[in-house]
mmCIF file of C-alpha atoms and ligand atoms in Angstrom:
data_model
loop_
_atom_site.group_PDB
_atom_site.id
_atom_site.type_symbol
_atom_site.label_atom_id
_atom_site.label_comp_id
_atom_site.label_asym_id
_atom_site.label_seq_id
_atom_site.Cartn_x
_atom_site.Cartn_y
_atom_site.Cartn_z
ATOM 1 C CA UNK A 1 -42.326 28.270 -27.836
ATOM 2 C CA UNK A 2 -45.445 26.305 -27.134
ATOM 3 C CA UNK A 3 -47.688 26.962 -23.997
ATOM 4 C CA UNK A 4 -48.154 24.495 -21.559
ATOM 5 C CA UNK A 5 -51.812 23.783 -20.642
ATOM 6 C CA UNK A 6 -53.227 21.672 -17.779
ATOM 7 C CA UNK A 7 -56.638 20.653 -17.483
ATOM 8 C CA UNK A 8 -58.086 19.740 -14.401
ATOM 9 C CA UNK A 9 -61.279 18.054 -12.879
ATOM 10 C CA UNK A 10 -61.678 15.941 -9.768
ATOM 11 C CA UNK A 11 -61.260 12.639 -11.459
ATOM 12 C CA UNK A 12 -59.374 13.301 -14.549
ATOM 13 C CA UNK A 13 -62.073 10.256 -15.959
ATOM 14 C CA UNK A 14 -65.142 12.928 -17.343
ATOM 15 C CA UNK A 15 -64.594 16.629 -17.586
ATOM 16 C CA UNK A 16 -60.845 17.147 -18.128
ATOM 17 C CA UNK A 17 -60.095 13.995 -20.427
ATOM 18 C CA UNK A 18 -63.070 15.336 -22.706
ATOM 19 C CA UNK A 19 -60.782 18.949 -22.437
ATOM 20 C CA UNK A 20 -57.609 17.217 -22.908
ATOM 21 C CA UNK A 21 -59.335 15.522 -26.601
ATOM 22 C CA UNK A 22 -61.080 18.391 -27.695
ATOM 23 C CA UNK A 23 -58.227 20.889 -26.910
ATOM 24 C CA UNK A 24 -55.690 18.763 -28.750
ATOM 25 C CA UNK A 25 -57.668 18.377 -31.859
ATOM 26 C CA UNK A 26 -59.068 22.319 -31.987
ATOM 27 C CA UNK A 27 -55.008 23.169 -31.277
ATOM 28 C CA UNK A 28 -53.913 20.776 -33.851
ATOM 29 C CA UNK A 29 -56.304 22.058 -36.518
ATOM 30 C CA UNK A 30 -55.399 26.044 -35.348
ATOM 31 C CA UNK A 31 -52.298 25.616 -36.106
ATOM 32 C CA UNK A 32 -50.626 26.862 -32.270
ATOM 33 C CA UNK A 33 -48.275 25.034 -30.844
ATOM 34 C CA UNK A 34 -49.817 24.078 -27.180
ATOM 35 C CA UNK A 35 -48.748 21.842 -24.942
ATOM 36 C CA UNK A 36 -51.984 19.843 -24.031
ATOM 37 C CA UNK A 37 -52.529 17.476 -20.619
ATOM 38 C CA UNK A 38 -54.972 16.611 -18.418
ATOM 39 C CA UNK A 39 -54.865 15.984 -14.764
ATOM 40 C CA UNK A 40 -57.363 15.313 -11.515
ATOM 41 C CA UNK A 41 -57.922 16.963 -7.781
ATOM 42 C CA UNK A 42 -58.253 13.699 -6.520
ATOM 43 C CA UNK A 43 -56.102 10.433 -7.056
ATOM 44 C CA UNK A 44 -59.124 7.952 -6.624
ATOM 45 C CA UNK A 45 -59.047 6.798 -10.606
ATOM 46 C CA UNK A 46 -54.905 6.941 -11.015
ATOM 47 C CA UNK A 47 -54.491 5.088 -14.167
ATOM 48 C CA UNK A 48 -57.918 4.736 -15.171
ATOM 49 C CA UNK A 49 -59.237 5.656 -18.763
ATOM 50 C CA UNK A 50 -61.708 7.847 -19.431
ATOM 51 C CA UNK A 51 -64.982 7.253 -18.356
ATOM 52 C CA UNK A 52 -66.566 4.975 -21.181
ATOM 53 C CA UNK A 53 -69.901 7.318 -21.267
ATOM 54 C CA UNK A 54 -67.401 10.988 -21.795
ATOM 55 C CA UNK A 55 -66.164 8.300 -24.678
ATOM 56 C CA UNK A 56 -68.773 7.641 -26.526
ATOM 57 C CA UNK A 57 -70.474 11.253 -26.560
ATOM 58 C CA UNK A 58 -67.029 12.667 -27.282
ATOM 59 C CA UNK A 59 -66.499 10.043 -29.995
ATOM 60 C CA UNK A 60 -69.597 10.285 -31.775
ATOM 61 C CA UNK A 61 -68.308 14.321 -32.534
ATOM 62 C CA UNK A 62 -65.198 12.811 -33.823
ATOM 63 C CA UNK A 63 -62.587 13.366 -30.934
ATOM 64 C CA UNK A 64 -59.994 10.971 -30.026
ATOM 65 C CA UNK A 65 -59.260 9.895 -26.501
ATOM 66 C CA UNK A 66 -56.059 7.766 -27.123
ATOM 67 C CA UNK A 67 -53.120 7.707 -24.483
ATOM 68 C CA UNK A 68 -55.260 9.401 -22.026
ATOM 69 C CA UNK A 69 -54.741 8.156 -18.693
ATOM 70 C CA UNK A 70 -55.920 9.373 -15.261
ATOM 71 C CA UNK A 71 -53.102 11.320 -13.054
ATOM 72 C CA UNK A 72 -53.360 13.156 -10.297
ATOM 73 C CA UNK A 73 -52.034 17.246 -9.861
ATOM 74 C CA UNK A 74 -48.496 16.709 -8.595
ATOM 75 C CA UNK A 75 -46.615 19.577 -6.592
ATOM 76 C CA UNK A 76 -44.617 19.960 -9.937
ATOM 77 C CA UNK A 77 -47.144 20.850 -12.322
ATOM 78 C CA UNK A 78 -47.933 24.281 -10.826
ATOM 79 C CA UNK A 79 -44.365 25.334 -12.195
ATOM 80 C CA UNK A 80 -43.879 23.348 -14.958
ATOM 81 C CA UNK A 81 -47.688 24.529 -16.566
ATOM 82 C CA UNK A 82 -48.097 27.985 -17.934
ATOM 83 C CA UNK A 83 -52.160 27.733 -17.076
ATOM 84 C CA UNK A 84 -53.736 25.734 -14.973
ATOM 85 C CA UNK A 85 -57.706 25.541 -15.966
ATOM 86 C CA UNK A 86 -59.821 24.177 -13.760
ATOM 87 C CA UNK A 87 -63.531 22.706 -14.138
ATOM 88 C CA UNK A 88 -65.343 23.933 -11.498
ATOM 89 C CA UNK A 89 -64.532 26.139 -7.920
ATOM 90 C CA UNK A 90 -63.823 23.286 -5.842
ATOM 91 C CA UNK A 91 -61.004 22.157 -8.047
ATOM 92 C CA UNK A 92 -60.013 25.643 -8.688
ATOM 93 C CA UNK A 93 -60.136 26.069 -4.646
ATOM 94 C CA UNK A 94 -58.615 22.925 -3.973
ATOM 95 C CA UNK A 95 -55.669 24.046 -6.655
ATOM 96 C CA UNK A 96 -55.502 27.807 -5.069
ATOM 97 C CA UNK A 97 -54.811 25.303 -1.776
ATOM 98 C CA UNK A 98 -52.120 23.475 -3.088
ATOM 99 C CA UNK A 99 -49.903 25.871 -5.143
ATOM 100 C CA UNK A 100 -47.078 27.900 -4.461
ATOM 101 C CA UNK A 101 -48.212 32.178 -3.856
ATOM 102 C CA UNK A 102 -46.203 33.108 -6.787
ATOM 103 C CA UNK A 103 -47.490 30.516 -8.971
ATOM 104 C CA UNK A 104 -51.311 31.101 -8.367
ATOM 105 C CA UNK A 105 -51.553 33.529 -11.166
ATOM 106 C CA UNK A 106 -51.408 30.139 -13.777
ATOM 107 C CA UNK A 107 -54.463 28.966 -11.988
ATOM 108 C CA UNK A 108 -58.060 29.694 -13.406
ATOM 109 C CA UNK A 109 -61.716 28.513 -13.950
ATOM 110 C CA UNK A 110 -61.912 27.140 -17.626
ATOM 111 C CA UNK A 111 -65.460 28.564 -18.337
ATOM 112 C CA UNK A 112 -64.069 32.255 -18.504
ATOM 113 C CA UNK A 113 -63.281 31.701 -21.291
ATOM 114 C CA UNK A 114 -66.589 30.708 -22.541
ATOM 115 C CA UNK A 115 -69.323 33.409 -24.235
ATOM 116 C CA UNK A 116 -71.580 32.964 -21.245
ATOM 117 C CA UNK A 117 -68.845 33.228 -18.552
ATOM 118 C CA UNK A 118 -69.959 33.952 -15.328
ATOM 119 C CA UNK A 119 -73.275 33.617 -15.690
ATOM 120 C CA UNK A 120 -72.005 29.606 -16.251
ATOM 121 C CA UNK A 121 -68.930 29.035 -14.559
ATOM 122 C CA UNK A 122 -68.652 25.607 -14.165
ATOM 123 C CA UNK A 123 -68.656 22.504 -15.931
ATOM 124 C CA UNK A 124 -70.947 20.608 -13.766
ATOM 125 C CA UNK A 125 -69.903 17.043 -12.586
ATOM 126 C CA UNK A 126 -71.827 14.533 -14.750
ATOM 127 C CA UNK A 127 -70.193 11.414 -13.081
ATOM 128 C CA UNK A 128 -73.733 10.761 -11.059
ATOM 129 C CA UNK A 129 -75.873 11.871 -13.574
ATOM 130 C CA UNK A 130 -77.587 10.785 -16.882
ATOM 131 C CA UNK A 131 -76.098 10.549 -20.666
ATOM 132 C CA UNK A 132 -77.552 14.580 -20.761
ATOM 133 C CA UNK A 133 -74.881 15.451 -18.446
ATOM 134 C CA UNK A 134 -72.194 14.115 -20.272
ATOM 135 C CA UNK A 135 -73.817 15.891 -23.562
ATOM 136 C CA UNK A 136 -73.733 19.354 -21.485
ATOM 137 C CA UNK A 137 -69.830 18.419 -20.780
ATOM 138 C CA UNK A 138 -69.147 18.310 -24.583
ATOM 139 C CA UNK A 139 -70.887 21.103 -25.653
ATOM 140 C CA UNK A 140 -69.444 23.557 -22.717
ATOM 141 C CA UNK A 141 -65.751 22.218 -23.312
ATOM 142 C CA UNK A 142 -66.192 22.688 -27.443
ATOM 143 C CA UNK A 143 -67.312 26.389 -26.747
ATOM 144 C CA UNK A 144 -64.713 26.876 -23.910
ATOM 145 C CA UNK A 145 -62.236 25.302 -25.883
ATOM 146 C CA UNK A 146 -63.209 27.862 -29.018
ATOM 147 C CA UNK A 147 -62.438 30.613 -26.315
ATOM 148 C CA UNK A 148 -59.639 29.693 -24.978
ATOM 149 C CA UNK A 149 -58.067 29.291 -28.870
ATOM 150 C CA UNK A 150 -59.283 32.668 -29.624
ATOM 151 C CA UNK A 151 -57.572 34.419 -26.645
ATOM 152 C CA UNK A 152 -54.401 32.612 -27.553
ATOM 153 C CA UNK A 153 -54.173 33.871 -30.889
ATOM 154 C CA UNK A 154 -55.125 37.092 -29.330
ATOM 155 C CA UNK A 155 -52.085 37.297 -26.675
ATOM 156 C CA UNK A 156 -49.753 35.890 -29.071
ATOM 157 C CA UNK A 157 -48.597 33.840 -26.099
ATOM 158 C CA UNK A 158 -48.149 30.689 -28.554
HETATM 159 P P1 LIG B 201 -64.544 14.168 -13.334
HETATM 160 O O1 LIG B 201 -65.822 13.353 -12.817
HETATM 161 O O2 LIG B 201 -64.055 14.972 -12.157
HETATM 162 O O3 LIG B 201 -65.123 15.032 -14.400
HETATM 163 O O4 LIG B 201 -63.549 13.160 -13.838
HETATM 164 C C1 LIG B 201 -65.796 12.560 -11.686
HETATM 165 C C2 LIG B 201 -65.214 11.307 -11.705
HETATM 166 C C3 LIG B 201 -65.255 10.506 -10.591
HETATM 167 C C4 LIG B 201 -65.900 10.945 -9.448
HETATM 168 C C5 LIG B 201 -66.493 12.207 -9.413
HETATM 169 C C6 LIG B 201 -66.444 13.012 -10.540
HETATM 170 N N1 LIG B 201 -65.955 10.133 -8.309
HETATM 171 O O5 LIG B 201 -66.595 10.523 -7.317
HETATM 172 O O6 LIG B 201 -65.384 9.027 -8.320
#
């Protein structure tokens, strides 16, 4: 049975549409069978693509961002999701807010499961920032992504 995996960033235009690509293609290529989506905090950018500068870094290292759509968290997710990975602690706070006490154990920070987890924890918002940011996005997702694939096979929970 294929895990369910949610992504989530405030706008669901940056950070967790770059997860959502990368995922899909590293899970594709792995060989598990994972259920891959992406979803944001806030609603402000419902139906939106992704932002056109997480695009073109993402694109130039060969991921593809087709069908992906901004949506905000709905009250369903938390039980329909097996983990719930967040971008940074105010989404992961803002989730822990929102979701049911027996459900919380789905929710967690993405970056633990990247090699320098917790001394970086976050993927830091590059929405106000420079093309750099957006380049720091990529390469923190790729490695967190590698993680996350790794534990997977580990726990055998695809
Ligand atoms: P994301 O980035 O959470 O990675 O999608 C942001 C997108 C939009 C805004 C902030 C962050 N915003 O303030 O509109």
């Amino acid at each position: 049975m294929a895990i369910k995996l949610l992504l989530v960033c405030l706008g669901n235009i940056c950070r967790s549409p770059t997860a959502h690509a990368v995922m899909r293609q590293k899970a594709g290529h792995s060989g598990l069978q994972i259920e891959i989506e992406s979803a944001g905090t806030s609603a402000s950018h419902r139906g939106a693509p992704p932002d056109s500068r997480s695009v073109r870094e993402g694109v130039a290292a060969g991921y593809d961002f087709g069908s992906i759509v901004s949506r905000p968290v709905s009250d369903s997710d938390f039980a329909y999701y097996d983990l719930i990975l967040a971008m940074d602690k105010d989404n992961l706070a803002e989730l822990k807010r929102r979701c049911p006490a027996e459900l919380q154990h789905k929710l967690q920070l993405f970056m633990q499961y990247h090699p320098s987890y917790p001394t970086y924890s976050e993927v830091p918002d590059p929405y106000y920032g420079g093309s750099k940011g957006f380049a720091v996005v990529l390469q923190l997702i790729e490695q967190g992504c590698d993680g996350l694939l790794e534990q997977l096979k580990l726990t055998e929970k695809v």
